[in-house]
CSV table of C-alpha atoms in Angstrom, one decimal:
chain,number,residue,atom,x,y,z
A,1,MET,CA,101.6,97.8,100.6
A,2,THR,CA,105.4,96.0,99.6
A,3,GLU,CA,107.5,97.3,97.2
A,4,LYS,CA,110.4,95.0,95.1
A,5,LEU,CA,113.5,96.6,95.2
A,6,HIS,CA,115.5,94.2,93.1
A,7,LYS,CA,114.1,95.9,89.9
A,8,PHE,CA,116.5,99.3,91.0
A,9,ALA,CA,119.4,96.8,91.5
A,10,ASP,CA,121.2,97.9,89.1
A,11,LEU,CA,120.5,101.6,89.2
A,12,TYR,CA,121.9,101.7,92.3
A,13,ARG,CA,125.5,99.4,91.2
A,14,LYS,CA,126.3,102.8,89.2
A,15,SER,CA,128.7,105.1,90.1
A,16,GLY,CA,127.8,108.4,91.2
A,17,PRO,CA,127.8,111.6,91.5
A,18,TRP,CA,124.3,111.4,90.7
A,19,CYS,CA,121.7,114.9,90.4
A,20,VAL,CA,118.1,113.6,92.3
A,21,ALA,CA,114.9,116.1,91.3
A,22,TYR,CA,111.9,115.8,92.5
A,23,VAL,CA,109.7,119.1,91.7
A,24,ASP,CA,105.6,119.9,90.4
A,25,ALA,CA,106.1,119.3,86.5
A,26,GLY,CA,102.3,121.2,85.7
A,27,ALA,CA,103.0,123.3,82.7
A,28,GLY,CA,100.5,125.7,84.7
A,29,GLY,CA,97.7,127.9,84.1
A,30,VAL,CA,97.4,131.2,83.2
A,31,GLU,CA,98.7,132.2,87.1
A,32,GLY,CA,101.3,129.6,87.6
A,33,MET,CA,103.0,129.4,84.3
A,34,GLU,CA,104.8,131.9,85.0
A,35,ALA,CA,106.8,129.6,88.0
A,36,ALA,CA,106.0,126.5,85.9
A,37,GLU,CA,108.4,128.0,83.2
A,38,ALA,CA,111.2,129.0,85.3
A,39,ARG,CA,111.2,125.8,87.2
A,40,PRO,CA,113.7,123.8,85.3
A,41,GLY,CA,116.4,127.2,85.7
A,42,ASN,CA,115.9,126.9,89.3
A,43,VAL,CA,116.4,123.1,89.7
A,44,ARG,CA,119.6,123.3,87.9
A,45,ASN,CA,120.8,126.8,90.1
A,46,ALA,CA,119.5,124.4,93.0
A,47,ALA,CA,121.8,121.0,91.7
A,48,ALA,CA,124.8,123.7,90.8
A,49,ALA,CA,124.9,124.9,93.9
A,50,GLN,CA,125.7,121.0,95.6
A,51,GLY,CA,128.0,120.8,92.9
A,52,ALA,CA,126.3,119.3,90.0
A,53,PRO,CA,128.9,117.8,87.2
A,54,PRO,CA,128.2,120.7,84.4
A,55,ALA,CA,126.8,117.7,81.6
A,56,ASP,CA,124.3,116.5,84.5
A,57,LEU,CA,123.2,120.4,84.6
A,58,ALA,CA,122.0,120.8,81.1
A,59,VAL,CA,120.7,117.0,81.6
A,60,LEU,CA,119.2,118.2,84.4
A,61,GLU,CA,117.8,121.3,83.4
A,62,THR,CA,116.0,120.0,80.3
A,63,ALA,CA,114.4,116.9,81.6
A,64,VAL,CA,112.4,118.7,84.3
A,65,ASP,CA,110.7,120.1,81.7
A,66,PRO,CA,107.1,121.6,82.5
A,67,ALA,CA,104.9,118.5,81.2
A,68,ARG,CA,102.9,120.3,78.8
A,69,GLY,CA,99.5,118.8,77.6
A,70,VAL,CA,99.4,116.2,80.6
A,71,PRO,CA,96.4,116.8,83.0
A,72,GLY,CA,97.3,118.7,86.6
A,73,PRO,CA,98.1,118.0,88.7
A,74,VAL,CA,101.0,115.8,88.3
A,75,SER,CA,104.5,115.5,89.7
A,76,ARG,CA,108.2,114.1,88.5
A,77,PHE,CA,111.0,112.4,89.3
A,78,VAL,CA,114.4,112.5,87.9
A,79,LEU,CA,117.0,110.6,88.4
A,80,VAL,CA,121.0,112.0,86.3
A,81,ARG,CA,124.1,110.8,86.4
A,82,ASP,CA,127.3,110.8,83.8
A,83,GLY,CA,125.4,113.3,81.6
A,84,ASN,CA,122.5,110.8,81.1
A,85,VAL,CA,119.2,110.8,81.8
A,86,GLU,CA,119.0,107.3,84.4
A,87,LEU,CA,115.1,107.5,85.0
A,88,ASN,CA,112.6,110.2,84.3
A,89,GLU,CA,108.6,109.7,85.4
A,90,LEU,CA,105.4,111.7,85.0
A,91,LEU,CA,103.7,110.5,88.5
A,92,PRO,CA,99.9,111.7,88.9
A,93,GLY,CA,99.0,113.9,91.3
A,94,PRO,CA,100.7,116.8,93.4
A,95,LEU,CA,104.1,116.5,95.2
A,96,VAL,CA,103.5,114.5,98.5
A,97,THR,CA,106.6,115.0,100.2
A,98,PRO,CA,108.4,118.4,99.5
A,99,LYS,CA,110.3,118.9,96.2
A,100,GLN,CA,113.6,117.6,96.4
A,101,ILE,CA,117.0,118.3,94.5
A,102,HIS,CA,119.8,116.5,95.8
A,103,VAL,CA,123.7,115.9,94.5
A,104,GLY,CA,125.0,113.1,96.5
A,105,PRO,CA,127.1,109.7,96.0
A,106,VAL,CA,124.4,107.0,96.1
A,107,PRO,CA,120.7,107.9,94.1
A,108,ASP,CA,117.9,108.6,96.8
A,109,LEU,CA,114.8,106.8,95.6
A,110,LEU,CA,112.8,107.5,98.7
A,111,PRO,CA,110.0,110.2,97.2
A,112,LEU,CA,109.4,107.8,94.1
A,113,PHE,CA,108.8,105.4,96.6
A,114,LYS,CA,106.6,107.6,98.7
A,115,HIS,CA,104.7,108.9,95.7
A,116,ARG,CA,104.4,105.4,94.4
A,117,PRO,CA,104.0,103.4,97.2
A,118,GLU,CA,104.6,100.3,94.3
A,119,GLU,CA,103.5,98.9,91.3
A,120,PHE,CA,100.6,96.2,92.4
A,121,PRO,CA,100.4,94.4,89.4
A,122,TYR,CA,96.2,92.8,89.0
A,123,ILE,CA,94.6,90.8,86.5
A,124,VAL,CA,90.9,91.7,85.6
A,125,ALA,CA,89.7,88.6,83.4
A,126,ASP,CA,86.1,88.5,81.7
A,127,VAL,CA,85.7,85.0,80.8
A,128,SER,CA,82.6,84.0,79.2
A,129,ARG,CA,82.0,80.0,77.9
A,130,GLU,CA,83.8,80.3,74.7
A,131,GLY,CA,87.1,81.9,76.0
A,132,GLY,CA,88.0,85.3,77.8
A,133,GLU,CA,89.7,89.0,77.8
A,134,ILE,CA,92.7,88.7,80.1
A,135,ARG,CA,93.9,92.7,80.8
A,136,LEU,CA,97.0,92.7,82.8
A,137,GLU,CA,97.1,96.3,85.2
A,138,TYR,CA,99.3,98.1,87.2
A,139,VAL,CA,98.3,100.3,90.2
A,140,GLY,CA,100.2,103.7,89.7
A,141,ARG,CA,101.0,102.5,86.0
A,142,PRO,CA,98.9,104.2,82.6
A,143,GLY,CA,98.4,101.9,80.4
A,144,VAL,CA,97.0,98.1,80.3
A,145,SER,CA,98.3,94.7,78.3
A,146,VAL,CA,95.2,93.2,76.8
A,147,GLU,CA,95.3,89.4,75.7
A,148,ASP,CA,92.5,87.6,74.1
A,149,VAL,CA,91.7,83.8,74.9
A,150,ALA,CA,89.8,82.2,72.1
A,151,GLY,CA,88.6,78.9,73.0
A,152,SER,CA,86.6,76.8,70.9
A,153,THR,CA,82.7,77.4,69.4
A,154,GLU,CA,81.9,73.7,68.5
A,155,ASP,CA,79.0,72.6,70.1
A,156,ILE,CA,79.8,75.5,72.6
A,157,HIS,CA,75.6,75.5,73.2
A,158,LYS,CA,73.8,73.3,75.6
A,159,LEU,CA,71.0,71.8,74.1
A,160,SER,CA,67.9,70.6,76.2
A,161,ALA,CA,67.7,67.8,78.0
A,162,GLY,CA,65.3,64.7,76.8
A,163,THR,CA,67.2,62.1,74.7
A,164,TRP,CA,70.7,59.7,75.1
A,165,GLY,CA,72.1,61.8,72.2
A,166,GLN,CA,70.7,65.3,73.7
A,167,ASP,CA,72.7,64.2,77.0
A,168,LYS,CA,75.8,62.3,74.6
A,169,MET,CA,75.6,66.5,72.8
A,170,GLN,CA,75.3,67.8,76.7
A,171,ARG,CA,78.8,66.0,77.6
A,172,ARG,CA,80.7,67.5,74.8
A,173,THR,CA,79.3,70.6,75.2
A,174,GLU,CA,80.7,70.4,78.6
A,175,GLU,CA,83.9,69.2,77.5
A,176,VAL,CA,84.3,71.9,75.5
A,177,TRP,CA,83.5,74.8,77.7
A,178,ARG,CA,86.0,72.6,80.1
A,179,ARG,CA,89.4,73.1,77.6
A,180,ASN,CA,88.3,76.3,76.9
A,181,ALA,CA,88.2,77.8,80.8
A,182,ASP,CA,91.5,75.8,80.5
A,183,GLU,CA,93.2,78.1,78.3
A,184,VAL,CA,92.0,81.4,79.8
A,185,ALA,CA,93.7,79.3,83.4
A,186,ALA,CA,97.1,78.5,81.9
A,187,GLN,CA,97.2,81.7,80.2
A,188,ILE,CA,96.7,83.2,83.3
A,189,ASP,CA,98.7,81.1,85.1
A,190,ARG,CA,101.4,82.1,82.3
A,191,ILE,CA,101.0,86.1,83.8
A,192,VAL,CA,101.3,85.7,87.3
A,193,ASP,CA,104.2,83.7,86.7
A,194,ALA,CA,106.1,86.5,85.1
A,195,SER,CA,104.6,89.5,86.6
A,196,GLY,CA,103.9,88.6,90.2
A,197,VAL,CA,100.6,89.6,90.3
A,198,ARG,CA,99.1,90.0,93.3
A,199,LEU,CA,95.3,89.8,92.4
A,200,ILE,CA,93.0,88.1,90.2
A,201,VAL,CA,89.7,89.5,89.8
A,202,LEU,CA,87.2,86.9,87.4
A,203,ALA,CA,84.9,88.8,86.0
A,204,GLY,CA,81.6,87.8,83.0
A,205,ASP,CA,79.7,84.5,83.1
A,206,VAL,CA,79.2,82.5,86.1
A,207,ARG,CA,79.9,79.3,85.5
A,208,ALA,CA,82.8,80.0,83.5
A,209,ARG,CA,84.4,81.6,86.1
A,210,GLY,CA,84.2,78.7,88.0
A,211,LEU,CA,85.9,76.4,85.4
A,212,VAL,CA,89.0,79.2,85.3
A,213,GLN,CA,89.4,79.6,89.0
A,214,ASP,CA,89.3,75.4,89.4
A,215,GLN,CA,91.4,75.4,86.7
A,216,LEU,CA,94.3,78.0,88.1
A,217,ALA,CA,97.2,76.5,89.7
A,218,GLU,CA,96.9,75.6,93.3
A,219,ALA,CA,99.6,78.6,94.4
A,220,HIS,CA,97.4,81.1,92.6
A,221,LYS,CA,93.5,79.7,93.5
A,222,PRO,CA,93.8,81.9,96.6
A,223,LEU,CA,95.0,85.3,94.4
A,224,VAL,CA,91.6,85.0,93.1
A,225,SER,CA,88.5,87.7,93.9
A,226,MET,CA,84.9,87.1,91.9
A,227,LEU,CA,82.4,90.0,90.9
A,228,ASP,CA,79.4,89.5,89.4
A,229,SER,CA,79.5,92.0,86.1
A,230,HIS,CA,81.2,92.3,82.9
A,231,THR,CA,83.9,94.5,82.0
A,232,ARG,CA,82.7,95.5,78.4
A,233,THR,CA,79.3,97.3,79.8
A,234,ALA,CA,80.3,101.3,79.6
A,235,GLY,CA,78.2,104.1,80.9
A,236,PRO,CA,77.7,104.0,85.4
A,237,HIS,CA,77.9,100.0,85.8
A,238,GLN,CA,81.7,100.1,84.3
A,239,ASP,CA,82.7,102.8,86.7
A,240,SER,CA,81.0,100.7,89.7
A,241,PHE,CA,83.1,98.0,88.6
A,242,GLU,CA,86.0,99.6,88.1
A,243,ASP,CA,85.1,101.0,91.8
A,244,ARG,CA,84.6,97.4,93.6
A,245,VAL,CA,88.2,96.6,91.5
A,246,ARG,CA,89.7,99.5,92.7
A,247,GLU,CA,88.3,98.3,96.6
A,248,LEU,CA,89.5,95.2,96.2
A,249,ILE,CA,93.1,96.6,95.6
A,250,ALA,CA,92.9,98.3,99.0
A,251,LEU,CA,91.8,95.1,100.9
A,252,ARG,CA,94.4,92.7,99.6
A,253,TRP,CA,97.1,95.5,100.0
A,254,ALA,CA,95.7,96.0,103.7
A,255,ALA,CA,95.5,92.5,104.1
A,256,GLU,CA,99.0,91.7,103.1
A,257,GLN,CA,100.4,94.9,105.7
A,258,GLU,CA,98.5,93.5,108.3
A,259,GLN,CA,100.4,89.8,107.6
A,260,ILE,CA,103.0,91.8,107.6
A,261,MET,CA,103.0,93.5,110.8
A,262,ASP,CA,101.6,90.3,112.7
A,263,ARG,CA,104.6,88.3,111.2
A,264,LEU,CA,106.8,91.0,113.3
A,265,ALA,CA,104.8,91.0,116.4
A,266,LEU,CA,104.6,87.3,116.9
A,267,GLN,CA,108.7,87.3,116.5
A,268,GLN,CA,109.0,89.8,119.0
A,269,GLY,CA,110.5,88.4,122.2
A,270,GLN,CA,111.8,85.2,120.5
A,271,ALA,CA,114.9,83.9,122.1
A,272,ASN,CA,116.6,83.5,117.9
A,273,PRO,CA,114.2,85.7,116.0
A,274,GLU,CA,113.3,86.1,112.3
A,275,SER,CA,113.3,89.8,113.1
A,276,ALA,CA,115.8,92.7,113.6
A,277,ALA,CA,114.8,96.3,115.1
A,278,GLY,CA,116.5,99.4,115.4
A,279,ILE,CA,119.0,100.7,113.1
A,280,GLY,CA,121.8,98.6,114.3
A,281,ALA,CA,120.5,95.3,113.7
A,282,VAL,CA,118.5,96.0,110.6
A,283,VAL,CA,122.3,97.2,109.2
A,284,HIS,CA,123.8,94.3,110.7
A,285,ALA,CA,121.2,92.1,108.8
A,286,LEU,CA,121.4,93.6,105.5
A,287,GLN,CA,124.8,93.5,105.7
A,288,GLN,CA,124.6,89.4,105.4
A,289,ALA,CA,121.9,89.7,103.0
A,290,GLN,CA,119.4,88.5,105.3
A,291,VAL,CA,116.2,90.9,105.1
A,292,ASP,CA,113.4,89.8,103.5
A,293,VAL,CA,111.3,93.1,104.1
A,294,LEU,CA,113.0,96.0,105.2
A,295,ILE,CA,110.0,98.1,107.8
A,296,LEU,CA,111.1,101.9,107.7
A,297,ASN,CA,109.6,105.1,109.2
A,298,ASP,CA,111.4,106.9,107.1
A,299,LYS,CA,110.3,110.2,109.0
A,300,ALA,CA,112.2,108.8,112.1
A,301,LEU,CA,114.8,108.3,110.1
A,302,ALA,CA,115.2,112.0,109.0
A,303,ASP,CA,118.0,112.9,110.9
A,304,ARG,CA,120.1,109.9,110.8
A,305,THR,CA,122.8,109.0,108.9
A,306,LEU,CA,125.1,105.8,107.3
A,307,LEU,CA,128.1,105.2,105.4
A,308,ALA,CA,126.9,103.9,101.8
A,309,LEU,CA,129.4,101.3,100.4
A,310,GLY,CA,130.7,100.8,96.5
A,311,ALA,CA,130.6,97.1,96.9
A,312,GLU,CA,129.4,94.5,99.5
A,313,PRO,CA,128.3,94.8,102.0
A,314,TRP,CA,126.9,98.2,101.1
A,315,VAL,CA,125.5,100.2,104.4
A,316,ALA,CA,127.1,100.2,107.3
A,317,THR,CA,127.4,102.4,110.0
A,318,ALA,CA,131.3,103.1,111.0
A,319,GLU,CA,134.0,102.7,108.9
A,320,GLU,CA,135.3,99.7,110.3
A,321,GLN,CA,131.9,97.7,109.3
A,322,ALA,CA,133.1,98.7,105.3
A,323,LEU,CA,135.1,94.9,105.4
A,324,GLY,CA,137.6,96.6,102.5
A,325,ALA,CA,134.4,97.9,100.2
A,326,GLU,CA,134.8,101.5,99.1
A,327,VAL,CA,133.2,104.1,101.4
A,328,LEU,CA,131.3,106.0,98.5
A,329,GLY,CA,130.4,108.8,101.8
A,330,LYS,CA,128.1,109.7,104.6
A,331,VAL,CA,124.2,109.5,103.0
A,332,PRO,CA,120.6,110.0,104.6
A,333,ALA,CA,119.7,106.5,106.8
A,334,SER,CA,116.1,106.0,104.5
A,335,ALA,CA,118.6,105.7,101.1
A,336,ALA,CA,121.6,104.1,102.6
A,337,LEU,CA,119.1,101.3,104.3
A,338,LEU,CA,116.7,101.2,100.5
A,339,ARG,CA,120.0,100.6,98.5
A,340,ALA,CA,121.2,98.1,100.4
A,341,ALA,CA,117.8,96.1,100.8
A,342,SER,CA,118.0,96.5,96.8
A,343,LEU,CA,120.8,95.4,96.1
A,344,THR,CA,120.4,92.2,98.3
A,345,ASP,CA,116.9,91.7,97.1
A,346,ALA,CA,114.7,92.8,100.0
A,347,SER,CA,111.2,94.1,99.7
A,348,LEU,CA,110.1,97.2,101.2
A,349,LEU,CA,107.2,98.5,103.4
A,350,LEU,CA,107.0,102.2,104.6
A,351,VAL,CA,105.1,103.1,107.1
A,352,PRO,CA,104.2,106.0,109.6
A,353,ASN,CA,104.6,106.7,113.1
A,354,GLY,CA,103.3,104.8,115.4
A,355,VAL,CA,103.6,101.7,114.0
A,356,LEU,CA,106.4,100.1,114.7
A,357,PRO,CA,106.7,98.3,118.1
A,358,GLY,CA,107.5,101.0,120.9
A,359,GLY,CA,108.2,103.9,118.5
A,360,GLY,CA,110.6,102.6,116.9
A,361,ASP,CA,112.5,104.2,113.4
A,362,VAL,CA,113.1,101.0,111.0
A,363,ALA,CA,112.9,96.9,111.2
A,364,ALA,CA,113.0,93.8,108.9
A,365,LEU,CA,111.6,90.4,108.7
A,366,LEU,CA,114.6,88.4,107.6
A,367,ARG,CA,114.9,84.9,105.5
A,368,TRP,CA,116.6,82.9,108.9
A,369,GLN,CA,116.9,83.8,112.6
A,370,THR,CA,119.3,85.4,113.7
A,371,GLY,CA,121.8,84.0,116.6
A,372,PRO,CA,123.7,81.7,117.2
A,373,ASN,CA,122.0,79.2,115.0
A,374,ALA,CA,121.8,81.6,112.0
A,375,PRO,CA,123.8,80.2,108.7
A,376,GLY,CA,127.4,80.8,109.8
A,377,GLY,CA,126.7,81.1,113.2
A,378,ASN,CA,126.5,85.4,113.1
A,379,ALA,CA,124.9,86.7,116.0
A,380,SER,CA,122.4,90.3,115.9
A,381,LEU,CA,123.8,93.0,117.4
A,382,PRO,CA,122.5,94.0,120.5
């Protein structure tokens, strides 16, 4: 499950200090209400003990107020800087890591990524011979964007064959179907290009589904999965349909992760691989903006730190690698790597223990080879 990190680059470019809070957001029942009411003050005190500016403390305390009226369990991730809330997200479900309250020179978004591995965008299109309803949804984000495509209904009903006139009408009808399918497909193509959709589920009329798939851009056809159902069917049938969509998403996620790990394995042992393994080699690749996918086992990096820099190359293992950039401070290695990956337009794959070769802590797939053939002659670190 890869997360596109570039959308956070503007946050990462802003100067600190940053206050980060990842806490339970529930308002509590009868027994938990007292703890919920005490939470904002406890978060403020914890941030104050780490030297947070007074203006940030007041804003942070208000931002972590219990989420009253929101069904639990629910969690919250908050970033505060310079007296402003830069990010405040309610996340369905309980905390997936221990709560975190941290003040530092750069924002640590790891708790957010672990709670919400990614906002997987997908389309569910219920199509008919007259048009279709296109729903753009994101895993991990509430809300749905719905667009209706209303095609032509002229001569839409196919006549029974038998005469030359009826055959002519049939051809006209099928041409209307094709034009309607083309309109639906064109709208799907536009949404995919704008939103980075990674799965297209086509439901509805079987003939219309086939026509829409045929009219999609060639690059988008591999994203299509067909479901023999309708999205607007209520009751148990709708629940079953949604379960099948979730299954398709899980299968696509698993296939993407397997593809990434297969690419990494294929590079092992190559003379000039398009991969890097180990913190030194990965930091070097990030400094060259060479990383395509950062593969991170954050638990294995829990005790490691790196230097966060105020400008390119954004991260370093030692001050002599800063290349004149301001050293913002020593920060957790995972936070520094995520920040550098975002600022160089890389993607993220979080993996558990035992997934990386040799029990490693971090690896990367690269945009070009390491070694003497790489652009600029940059050699990989030993």
